[in-house]
Coordinates of C-alpha atoms in Angstrom, one line a residue:
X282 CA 115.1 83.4 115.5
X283 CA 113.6 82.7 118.5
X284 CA 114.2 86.1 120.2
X285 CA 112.1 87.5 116.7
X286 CA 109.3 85.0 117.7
X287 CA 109.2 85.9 121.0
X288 CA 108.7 89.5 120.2
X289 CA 106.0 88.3 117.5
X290 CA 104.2 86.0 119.8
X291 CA 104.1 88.6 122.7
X292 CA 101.7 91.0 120.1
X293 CA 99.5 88.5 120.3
X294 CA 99.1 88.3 124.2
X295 CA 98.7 92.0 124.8
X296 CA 96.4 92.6 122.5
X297 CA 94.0 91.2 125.3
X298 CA 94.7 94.9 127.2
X299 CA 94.2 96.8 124.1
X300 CA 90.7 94.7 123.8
X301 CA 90.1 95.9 127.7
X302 CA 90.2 99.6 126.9
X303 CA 88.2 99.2 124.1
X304 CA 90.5 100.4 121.3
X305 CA 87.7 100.4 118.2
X306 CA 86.4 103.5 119.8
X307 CA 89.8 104.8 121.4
X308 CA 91.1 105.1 117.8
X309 CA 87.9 106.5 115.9
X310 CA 88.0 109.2 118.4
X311 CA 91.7 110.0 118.3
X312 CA 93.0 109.2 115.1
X313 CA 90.2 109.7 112.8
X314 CA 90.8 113.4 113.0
X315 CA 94.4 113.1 112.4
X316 CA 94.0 111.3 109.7
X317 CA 91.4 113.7 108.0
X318 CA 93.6 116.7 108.5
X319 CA 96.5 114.8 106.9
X320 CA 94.5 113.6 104.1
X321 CA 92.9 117.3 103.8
X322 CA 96.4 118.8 103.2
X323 CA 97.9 116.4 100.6
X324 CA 94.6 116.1 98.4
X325 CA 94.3 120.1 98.9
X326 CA 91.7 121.3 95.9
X327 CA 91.0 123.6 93.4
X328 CA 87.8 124.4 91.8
X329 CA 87.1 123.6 88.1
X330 CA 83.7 123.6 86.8
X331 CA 82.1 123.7 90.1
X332 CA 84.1 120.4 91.2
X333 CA 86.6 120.1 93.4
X334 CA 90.1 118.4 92.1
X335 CA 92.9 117.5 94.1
X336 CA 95.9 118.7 93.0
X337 CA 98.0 115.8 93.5
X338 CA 95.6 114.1 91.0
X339 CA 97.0 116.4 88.1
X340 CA 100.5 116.1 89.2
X341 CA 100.6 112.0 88.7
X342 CA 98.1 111.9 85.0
X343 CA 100.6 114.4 83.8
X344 CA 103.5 112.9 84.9
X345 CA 102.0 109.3 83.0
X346 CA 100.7 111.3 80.2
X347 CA 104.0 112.8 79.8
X348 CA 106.0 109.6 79.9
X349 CA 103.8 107.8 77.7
X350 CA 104.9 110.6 75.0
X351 CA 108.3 110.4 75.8
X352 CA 109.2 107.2 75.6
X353 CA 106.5 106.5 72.3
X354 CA 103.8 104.6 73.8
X355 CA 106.4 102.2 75.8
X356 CA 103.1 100.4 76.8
X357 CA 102.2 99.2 73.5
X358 CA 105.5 98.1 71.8
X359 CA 107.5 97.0 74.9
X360 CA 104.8 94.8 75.9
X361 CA 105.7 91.5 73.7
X362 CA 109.6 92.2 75.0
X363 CA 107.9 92.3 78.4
X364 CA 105.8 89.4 78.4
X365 CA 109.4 87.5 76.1
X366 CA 111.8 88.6 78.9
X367 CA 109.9 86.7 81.5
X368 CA 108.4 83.7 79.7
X369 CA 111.9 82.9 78.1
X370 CA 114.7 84.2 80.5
X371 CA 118.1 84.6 79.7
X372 CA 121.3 82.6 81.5
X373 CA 121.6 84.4 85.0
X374 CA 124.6 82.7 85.9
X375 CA 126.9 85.8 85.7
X376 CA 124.3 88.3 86.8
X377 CA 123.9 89.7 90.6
X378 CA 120.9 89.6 92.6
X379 CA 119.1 87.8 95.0
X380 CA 115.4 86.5 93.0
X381 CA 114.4 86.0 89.8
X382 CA 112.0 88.7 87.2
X383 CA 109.1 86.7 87.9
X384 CA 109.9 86.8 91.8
X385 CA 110.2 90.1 91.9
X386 CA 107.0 90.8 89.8
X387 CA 104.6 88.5 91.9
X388 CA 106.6 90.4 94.8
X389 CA 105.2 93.6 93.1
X390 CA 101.7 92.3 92.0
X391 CA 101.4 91.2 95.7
X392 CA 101.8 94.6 96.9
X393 CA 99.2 95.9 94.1
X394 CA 96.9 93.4 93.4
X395 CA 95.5 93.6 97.1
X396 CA 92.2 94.5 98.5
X397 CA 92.3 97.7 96.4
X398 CA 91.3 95.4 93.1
X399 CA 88.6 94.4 94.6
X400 CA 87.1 96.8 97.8
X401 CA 88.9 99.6 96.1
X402 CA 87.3 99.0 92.7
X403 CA 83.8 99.1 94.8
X404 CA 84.9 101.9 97.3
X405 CA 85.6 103.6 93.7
X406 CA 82.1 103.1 92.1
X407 CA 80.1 103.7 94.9
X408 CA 81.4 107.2 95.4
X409 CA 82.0 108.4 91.8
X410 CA 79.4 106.0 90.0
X411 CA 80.6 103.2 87.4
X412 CA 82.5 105.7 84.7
X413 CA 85.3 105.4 87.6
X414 CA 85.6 102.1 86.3
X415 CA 87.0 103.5 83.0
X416 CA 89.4 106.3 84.7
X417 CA 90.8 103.0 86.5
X418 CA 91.9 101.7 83.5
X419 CA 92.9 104.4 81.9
X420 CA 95.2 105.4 84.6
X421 CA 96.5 101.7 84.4
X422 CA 97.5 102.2 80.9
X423 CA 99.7 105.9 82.1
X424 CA 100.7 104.5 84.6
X425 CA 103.0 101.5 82.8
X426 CA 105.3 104.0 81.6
X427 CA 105.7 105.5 84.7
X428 CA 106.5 102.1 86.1
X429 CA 109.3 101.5 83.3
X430 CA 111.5 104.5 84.2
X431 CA 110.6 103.7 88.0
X432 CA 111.6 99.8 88.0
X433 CA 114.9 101.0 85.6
X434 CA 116.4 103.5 87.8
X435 CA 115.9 101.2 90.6
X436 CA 118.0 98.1 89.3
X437 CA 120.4 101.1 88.1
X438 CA 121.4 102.6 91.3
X439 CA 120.7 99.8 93.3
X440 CA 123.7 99.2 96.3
X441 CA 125.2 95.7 97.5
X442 CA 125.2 95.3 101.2
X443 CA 128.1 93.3 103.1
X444 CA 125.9 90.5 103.7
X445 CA 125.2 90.1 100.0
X446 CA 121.4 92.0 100.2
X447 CA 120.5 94.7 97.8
X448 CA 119.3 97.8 98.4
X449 CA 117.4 99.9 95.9
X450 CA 114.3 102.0 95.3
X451 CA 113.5 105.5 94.5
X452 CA 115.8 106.9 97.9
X453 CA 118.9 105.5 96.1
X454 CA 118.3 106.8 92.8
X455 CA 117.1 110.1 94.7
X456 CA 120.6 110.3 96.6
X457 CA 122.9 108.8 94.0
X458 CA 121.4 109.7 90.8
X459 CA 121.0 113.5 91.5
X460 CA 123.8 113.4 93.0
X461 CA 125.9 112.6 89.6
X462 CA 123.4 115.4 88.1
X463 CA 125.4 117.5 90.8
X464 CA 122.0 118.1 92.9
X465 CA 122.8 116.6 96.0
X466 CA 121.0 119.3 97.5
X467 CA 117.9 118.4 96.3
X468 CA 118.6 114.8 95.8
X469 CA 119.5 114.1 99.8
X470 CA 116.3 115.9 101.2
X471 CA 114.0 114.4 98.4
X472 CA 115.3 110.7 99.3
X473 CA 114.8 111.5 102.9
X474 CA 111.0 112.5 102.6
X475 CA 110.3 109.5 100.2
X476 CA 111.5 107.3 102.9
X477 CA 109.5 108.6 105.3
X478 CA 106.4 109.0 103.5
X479 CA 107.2 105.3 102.6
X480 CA 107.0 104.0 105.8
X481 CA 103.9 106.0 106.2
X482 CA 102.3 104.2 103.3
X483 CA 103.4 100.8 104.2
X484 CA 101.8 101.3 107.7
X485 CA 98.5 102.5 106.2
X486 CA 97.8 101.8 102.7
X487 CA 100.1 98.1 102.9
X488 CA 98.8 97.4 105.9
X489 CA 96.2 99.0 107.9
X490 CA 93.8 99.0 104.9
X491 CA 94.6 95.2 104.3
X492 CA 94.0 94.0 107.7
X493 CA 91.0 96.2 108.1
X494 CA 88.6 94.9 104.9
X495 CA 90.2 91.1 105.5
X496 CA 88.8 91.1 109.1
X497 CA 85.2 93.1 107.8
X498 CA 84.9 90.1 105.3
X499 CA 85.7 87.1 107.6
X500 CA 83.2 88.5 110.2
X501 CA 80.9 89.4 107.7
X502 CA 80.8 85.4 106.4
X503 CA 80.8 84.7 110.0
X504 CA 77.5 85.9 110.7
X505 CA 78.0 89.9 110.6
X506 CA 77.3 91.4 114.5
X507 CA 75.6 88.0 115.5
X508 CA 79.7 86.7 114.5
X509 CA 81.5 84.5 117.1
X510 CA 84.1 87.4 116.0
X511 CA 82.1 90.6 116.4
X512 CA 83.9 92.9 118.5
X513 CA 87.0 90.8 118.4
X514 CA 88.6 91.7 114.9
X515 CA 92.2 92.1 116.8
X516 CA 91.8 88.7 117.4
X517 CA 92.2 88.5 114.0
X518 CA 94.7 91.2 113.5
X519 CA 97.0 89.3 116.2
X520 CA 97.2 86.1 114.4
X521 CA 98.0 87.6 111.0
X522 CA 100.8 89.9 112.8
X523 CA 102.5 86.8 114.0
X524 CA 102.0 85.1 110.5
X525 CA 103.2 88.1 108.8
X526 CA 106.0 88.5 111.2
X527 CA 107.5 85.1 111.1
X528 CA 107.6 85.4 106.9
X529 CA 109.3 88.7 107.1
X530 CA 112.2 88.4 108.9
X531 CA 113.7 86.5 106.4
X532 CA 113.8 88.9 104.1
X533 CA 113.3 89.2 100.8
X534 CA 114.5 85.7 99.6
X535 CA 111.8 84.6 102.4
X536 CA 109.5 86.5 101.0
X537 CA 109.4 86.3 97.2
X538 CA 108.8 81.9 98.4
X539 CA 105.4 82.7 99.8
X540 CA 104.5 85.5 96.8
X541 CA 105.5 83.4 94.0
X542 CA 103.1 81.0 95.1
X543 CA 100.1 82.7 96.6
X544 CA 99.8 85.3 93.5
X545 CA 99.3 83.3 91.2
X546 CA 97.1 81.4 93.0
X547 CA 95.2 84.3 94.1
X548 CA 94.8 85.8 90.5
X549 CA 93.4 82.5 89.3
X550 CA 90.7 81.9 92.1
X551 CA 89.5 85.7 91.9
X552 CA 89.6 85.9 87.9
X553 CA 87.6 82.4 87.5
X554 CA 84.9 83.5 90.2
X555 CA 84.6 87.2 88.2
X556 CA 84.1 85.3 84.6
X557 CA 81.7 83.1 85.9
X558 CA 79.7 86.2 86.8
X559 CA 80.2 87.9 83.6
X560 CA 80.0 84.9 81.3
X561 CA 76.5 84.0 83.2
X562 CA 75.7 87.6 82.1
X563 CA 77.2 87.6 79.4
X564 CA 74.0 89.3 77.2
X565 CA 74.9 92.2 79.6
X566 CA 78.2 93.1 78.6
X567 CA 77.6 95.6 76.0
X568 CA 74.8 97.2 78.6
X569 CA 77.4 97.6 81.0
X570 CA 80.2 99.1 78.9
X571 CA 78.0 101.3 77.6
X572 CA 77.1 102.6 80.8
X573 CA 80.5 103.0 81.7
X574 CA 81.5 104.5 79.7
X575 CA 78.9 107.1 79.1
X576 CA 79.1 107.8 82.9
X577 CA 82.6 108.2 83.0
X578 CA 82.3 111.4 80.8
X579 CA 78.7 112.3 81.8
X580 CA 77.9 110.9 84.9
X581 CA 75.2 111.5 87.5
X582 CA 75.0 114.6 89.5
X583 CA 74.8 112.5 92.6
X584 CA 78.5 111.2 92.3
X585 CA 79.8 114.6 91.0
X586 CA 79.9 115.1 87.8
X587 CA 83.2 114.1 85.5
X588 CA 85.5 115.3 88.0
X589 CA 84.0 113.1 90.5
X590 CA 84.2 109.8 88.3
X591 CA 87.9 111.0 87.4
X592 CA 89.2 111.8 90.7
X593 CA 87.9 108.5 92.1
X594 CA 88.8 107.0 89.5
X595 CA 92.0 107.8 89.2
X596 CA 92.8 107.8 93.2
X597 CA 91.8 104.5 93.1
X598 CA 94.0 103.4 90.4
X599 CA 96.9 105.1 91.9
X600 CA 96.0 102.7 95.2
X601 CA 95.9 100.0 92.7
X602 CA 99.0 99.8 90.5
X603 CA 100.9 102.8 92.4
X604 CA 102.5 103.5 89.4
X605 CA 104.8 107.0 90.2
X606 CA 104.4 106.2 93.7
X607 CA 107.8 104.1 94.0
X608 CA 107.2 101.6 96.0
X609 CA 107.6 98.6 93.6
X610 CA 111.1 99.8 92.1
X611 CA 112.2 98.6 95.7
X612 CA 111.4 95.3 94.9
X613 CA 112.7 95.1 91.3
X614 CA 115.5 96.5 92.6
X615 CA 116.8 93.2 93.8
X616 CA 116.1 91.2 90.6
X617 CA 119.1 89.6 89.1
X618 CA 120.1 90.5 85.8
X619 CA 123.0 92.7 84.4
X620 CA 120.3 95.2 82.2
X621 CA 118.3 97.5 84.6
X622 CA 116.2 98.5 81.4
X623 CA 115.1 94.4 81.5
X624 CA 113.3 94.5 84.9
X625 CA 111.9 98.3 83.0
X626 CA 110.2 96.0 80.8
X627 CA 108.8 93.4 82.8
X628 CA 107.3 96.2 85.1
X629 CA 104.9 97.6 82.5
X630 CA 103.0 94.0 83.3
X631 CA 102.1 95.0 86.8
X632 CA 99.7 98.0 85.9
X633 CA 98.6 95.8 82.9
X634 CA 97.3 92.9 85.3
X635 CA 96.1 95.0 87.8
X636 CA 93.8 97.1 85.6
X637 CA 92.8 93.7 83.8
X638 CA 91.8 92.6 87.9
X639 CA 89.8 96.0 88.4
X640 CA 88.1 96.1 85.3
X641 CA 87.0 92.2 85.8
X642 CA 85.4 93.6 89.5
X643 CA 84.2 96.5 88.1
X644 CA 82.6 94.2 85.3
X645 CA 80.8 92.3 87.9
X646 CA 79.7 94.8 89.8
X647 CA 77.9 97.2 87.1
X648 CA 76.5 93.6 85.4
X649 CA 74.8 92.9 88.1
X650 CA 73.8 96.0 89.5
X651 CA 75.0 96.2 93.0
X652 CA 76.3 99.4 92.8
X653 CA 73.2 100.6 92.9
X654 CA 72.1 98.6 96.4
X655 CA 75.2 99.5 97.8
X656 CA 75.5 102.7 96.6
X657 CA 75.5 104.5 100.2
X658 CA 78.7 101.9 101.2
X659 CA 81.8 103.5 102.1
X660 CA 83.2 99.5 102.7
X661 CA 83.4 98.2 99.3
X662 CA 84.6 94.4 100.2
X663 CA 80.5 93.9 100.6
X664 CA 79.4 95.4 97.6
X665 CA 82.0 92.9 95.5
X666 CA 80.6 89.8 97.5
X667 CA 77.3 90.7 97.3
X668 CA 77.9 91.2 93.5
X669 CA 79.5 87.4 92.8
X670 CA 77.2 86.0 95.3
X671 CA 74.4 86.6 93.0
X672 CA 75.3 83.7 91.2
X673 CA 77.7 82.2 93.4
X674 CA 75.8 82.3 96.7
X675 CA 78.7 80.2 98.6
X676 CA 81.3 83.3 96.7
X677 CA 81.4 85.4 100.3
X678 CA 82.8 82.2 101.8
X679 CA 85.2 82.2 99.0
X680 CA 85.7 85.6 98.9
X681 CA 87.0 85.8 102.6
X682 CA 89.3 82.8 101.9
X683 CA 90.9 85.0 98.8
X684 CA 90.9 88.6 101.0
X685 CA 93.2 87.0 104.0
X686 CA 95.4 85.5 100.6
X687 CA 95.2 89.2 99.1
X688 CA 95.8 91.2 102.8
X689 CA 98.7 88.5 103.8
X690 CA 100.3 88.7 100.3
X691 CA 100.1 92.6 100.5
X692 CA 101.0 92.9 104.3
X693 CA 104.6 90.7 103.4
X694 CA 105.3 93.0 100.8
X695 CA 104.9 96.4 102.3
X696 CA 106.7 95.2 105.3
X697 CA 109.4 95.0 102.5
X698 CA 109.1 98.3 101.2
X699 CA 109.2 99.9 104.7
X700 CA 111.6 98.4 106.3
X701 CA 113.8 99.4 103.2
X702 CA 113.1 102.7 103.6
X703 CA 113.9 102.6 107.5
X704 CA 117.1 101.0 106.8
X705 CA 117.9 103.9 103.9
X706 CA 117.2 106.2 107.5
X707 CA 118.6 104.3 110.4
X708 CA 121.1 102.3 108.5
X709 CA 121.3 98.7 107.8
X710 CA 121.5 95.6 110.3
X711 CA 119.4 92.7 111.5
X712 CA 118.5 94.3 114.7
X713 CA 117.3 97.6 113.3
X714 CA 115.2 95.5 110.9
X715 CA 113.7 94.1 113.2
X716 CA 112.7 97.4 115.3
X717 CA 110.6 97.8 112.4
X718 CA 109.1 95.2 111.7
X719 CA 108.0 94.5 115.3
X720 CA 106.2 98.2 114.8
X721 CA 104.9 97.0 111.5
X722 CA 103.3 94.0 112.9
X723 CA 101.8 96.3 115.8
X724 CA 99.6 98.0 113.5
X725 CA 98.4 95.0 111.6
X726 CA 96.7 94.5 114.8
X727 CA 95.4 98.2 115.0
X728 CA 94.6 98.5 111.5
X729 CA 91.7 95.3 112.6
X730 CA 89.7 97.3 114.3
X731 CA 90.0 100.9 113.0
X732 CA 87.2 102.4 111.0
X733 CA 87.6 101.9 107.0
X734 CA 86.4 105.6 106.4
X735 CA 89.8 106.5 108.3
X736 CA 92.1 104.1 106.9
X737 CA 91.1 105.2 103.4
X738 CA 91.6 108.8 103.6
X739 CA 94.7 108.1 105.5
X740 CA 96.0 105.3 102.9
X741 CA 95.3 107.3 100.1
X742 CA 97.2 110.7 101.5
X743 CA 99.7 108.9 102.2
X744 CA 100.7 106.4 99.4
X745 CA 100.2 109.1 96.5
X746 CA 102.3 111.3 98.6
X747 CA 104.8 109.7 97.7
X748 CA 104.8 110.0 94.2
X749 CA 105.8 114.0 94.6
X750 CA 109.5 113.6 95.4
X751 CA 109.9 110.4 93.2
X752 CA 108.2 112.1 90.4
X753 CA 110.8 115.2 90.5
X754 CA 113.5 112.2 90.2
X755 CA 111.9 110.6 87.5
X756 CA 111.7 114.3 85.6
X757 CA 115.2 114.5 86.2
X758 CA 116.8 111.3 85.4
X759 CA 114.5 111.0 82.1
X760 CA 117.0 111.7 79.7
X761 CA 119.6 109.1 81.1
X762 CA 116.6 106.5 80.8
X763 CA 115.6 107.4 77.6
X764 CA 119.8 107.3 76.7
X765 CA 119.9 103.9 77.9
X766 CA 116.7 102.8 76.6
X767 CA 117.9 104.0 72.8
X768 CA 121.1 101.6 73.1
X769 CA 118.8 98.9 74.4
X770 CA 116.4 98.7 71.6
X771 CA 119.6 99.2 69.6
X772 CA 121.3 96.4 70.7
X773 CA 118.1 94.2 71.4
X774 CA 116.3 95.0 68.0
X775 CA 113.4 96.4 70.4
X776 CA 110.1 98.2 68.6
X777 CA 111.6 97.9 65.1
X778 CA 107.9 99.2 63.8
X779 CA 108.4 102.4 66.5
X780 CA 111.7 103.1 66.9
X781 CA 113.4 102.6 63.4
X782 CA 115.4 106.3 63.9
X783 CA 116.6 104.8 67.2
X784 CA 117.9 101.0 65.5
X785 CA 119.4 102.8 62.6
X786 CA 122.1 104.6 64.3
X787 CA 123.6 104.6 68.4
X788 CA 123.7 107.3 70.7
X789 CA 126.7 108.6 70.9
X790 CA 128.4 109.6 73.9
X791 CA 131.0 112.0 75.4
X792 CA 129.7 112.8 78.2
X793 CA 126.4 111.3 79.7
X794 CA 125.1 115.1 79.4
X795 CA 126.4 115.3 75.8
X796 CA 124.1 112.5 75.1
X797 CA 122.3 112.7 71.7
X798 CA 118.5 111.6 73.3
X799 CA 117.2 111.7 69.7

């Protein structure tokens, strides 16, 4: 332990040479550019109707619109199983794991309800106008089935380590699961770019972007460029790596006792100071839905058109719940119960609460009419405080104590994610661990002083990414979770108002591929 701190604590001094060479514009020089080309080749887009889509964009709203089909609306009639399963848990006595379903979902929400529910929401509006609001929600609702057959396959081919840890995620069910399907070929190099692309997102999107709107807030609250902390946000970065470092290298069972406690706590402050806003507006609600609404399917040239509002819209929600992505499962993975499809349920409440988070920013940013003020901002975190400041005035003060909650809660978990993935690479083992998280905890301190513009387009590339090779899994490996999912609401009497074909009689099975999926 005190080799690990150590390590931690000397980030912390040497950041004092990277201050010397002046790294803000050392990395806007160098990596900017990287980062844009990267970004240019994942979002790569077509032309429709004289807009210009991403790809990628299509690839993830068919994959939840898909899912949502297949498995009949899972986000409507698993929800009071969800919402049962965690308020009224069963005996875990005889079950493996190492936390608990509510653990691993505030481990989850931690890594999703971040800065993107509240900069992203206004990074979102600003550039494709308030109807991104609805495409935010909307891709909330897709994405809960996506995050059922994620989180199931994850607790499903999960693996036990020596030491009593669990490993899981979308690389397992990527290795293991294709490889029962007799597609190791394709499951092996899949798992492998997941992983990688993992680690990517964690460094950028769980981190980076965290660190980098937390420190524009504090300074910001501080006195902006007149700031005792203007040009010295890696001040800020340092002390946050060493924070963030001394909670991870515990591991997960350190980790779920700081997120158990700080989301909750974040959800309430953020939700109270966003009702107070639209309560004291409350004449305004129907104004703002209407517009919208009516801008999410006819919005102003200026952001677009539709495609503009979607494609923000939707990127944004991706960021948000990062439902298809994988990242989550890696978490749920470790829950302890003996039925994956139990952790399947209690996932569909992580896109729920995030788009319920979003919409309540978006809320209070169309209400009061700072998108329009702001609408040139490529830094959301201001327009959001200078929306609840409106009636709040002390809220930016508030605001920055709730962002470092939001970044450090987000930071922990994505250290998580990553270093799960570099273990699936370089193998398990306490000092390999910790090679990653000192490199994790490196770019906290970069991600303070890089330019948001960068960090977005990198974040974004990078986190939905991801959801290519998990995606092909989750194609795959539907059938066997829509097998176990018919036994399930068999022998749990689940959506008897649904699934009345699927109660009345089992599956029956041979062979898994002889399955009858009904």
């Amino acid at each position: 332990m005190r080799k690990n701190l150590i390590v931690l604590l000397t980030l912390l001094f040497n950041t004092q040479y990277a201050h010397a060479f002046n790294i803000d514009t050392f990395m806007d020089t160098h990596l900017a550019p990287v980062s844009d080309k990267i970004a240019g080749l994942i979002f790569y887009p077509v032309t429709i109707l004289g807009s210009s889509v991403p790809l990628i964009i299509f690839w993830i709203l068919f994959a939840g619109i898909f899912f949502t089909f297949y498995l009949r609306g899972i986000a409507v009639w698993g929800f009071k199983h969800a919402v049962d399963i965690l308020i009224k848990p069963a005996d875990k006595s005889k079950d493996t794991g190492e936390v608990s379903s509510f653990q691993a979902l505030m481990t989850a929400l931690s890594g999703t309800i971040g800065l993107g529910s509240i900069a992203g929401v206004a990074i979102a509006i600003s550039m494709g106008g308030p109807g991104a609001a609805f495409w935010i929600l909307a891709g909330s609702i897709l994405g809960m089935s996506l995050k059922f057959v994620e989180a199931a396959l994850a607790v499903k081919y999960r693996r036990f380590n020596p030491d009593g840890s669990i490993s899981g995620g979308p690389m397992h069910y990527m290795a293991h699961g294709l490889t029962r399907k007799k597609l190791r070929w394709l499951g092996q190099p899949l798992s492998v770019i997941f992983a990688v692309l993992c680690i990517c997102g964690g460094i950028t999107g769980g981190n980076m972007i965290q660190i980098n709107q937390a420190t524009s807030q504090l300074v910001n609250v501080t006195g902006g460029e007149q700031s005792f902390l203007a040009g010295y946000n890696w001040v800020i970065g340092a002390i946050m790596a060493v924070v963030v470092g001394m909670i991870i290298i515990g591991g997960i069972k350190s980790i779920v006792k700081v997120t158990e406690k700080i989301v909750p706590l974040k959800m309430f402050v953020y939700i109270v100071s966003a009702l107070i806003i639209i309560v004291l507006n409350f004449k305004l609600i129907p104004h703002a839905t209407a517009i919208i609404i009516k801008q999410a399917f006819h919005p102003d040239a200026v952001y677009g058109g539709i495609f503009g509002a979607m494609i923000m819209g939707l990127r944004r929600s991706v960021q948000c719940n990062e439902a298809g992505t994988g990242s989550a499962p890696i978490a749920y993975a470790t829950v302890q119960t003996s039925e994956p499809l139990t952790q399947g349920f209690v996932s569909l409440l992580e896109p729920f609460l995030t788009g319920v988070m979003c919409m309540l920013t978006a809320f209070a940013i169309v209400i009061t009419g700072s998108y329009n003020s702001h609408s040139a901002e490529t830094s959301g975190i201001e327009m959001t405080s200078a929306a609840l400041s409106t009636a709040l005035p002390f809220f930016p003060k508030i605001l920055a104590a709730i962002v470092l909650l939001y970044a450090l809660s987000t930071l922990i978990s994505w250290a998580y994610y990553g270093q799960k993935s570099w273990n699936f690479l370089v193998g398990e083992g306490r000092k390999r661990s910790l090679i990653f998280q000192s490199i994790y905890c490196a770019f906290v301190v970069v991600g303070s002083v890089l330019n948001v513009t960068s960090v977005i387009n990198i974040t974004d590339a990078m986190m939905i990414a991801m959801s290519i090779p998990n995606i092909i899994a989750m194609y795959i490996l539907a059938p066997e979770i829509k097998n176990d999912l018919i036994s399930y609401c068999q022998k749990y009497k689940v959506g008897r108002l649904v699934n009345k074909d699927w109660l009345a009689e089992a599956p029956v099975c041979v062979k898994e591929e002889l399955c009858r999926t009904s």
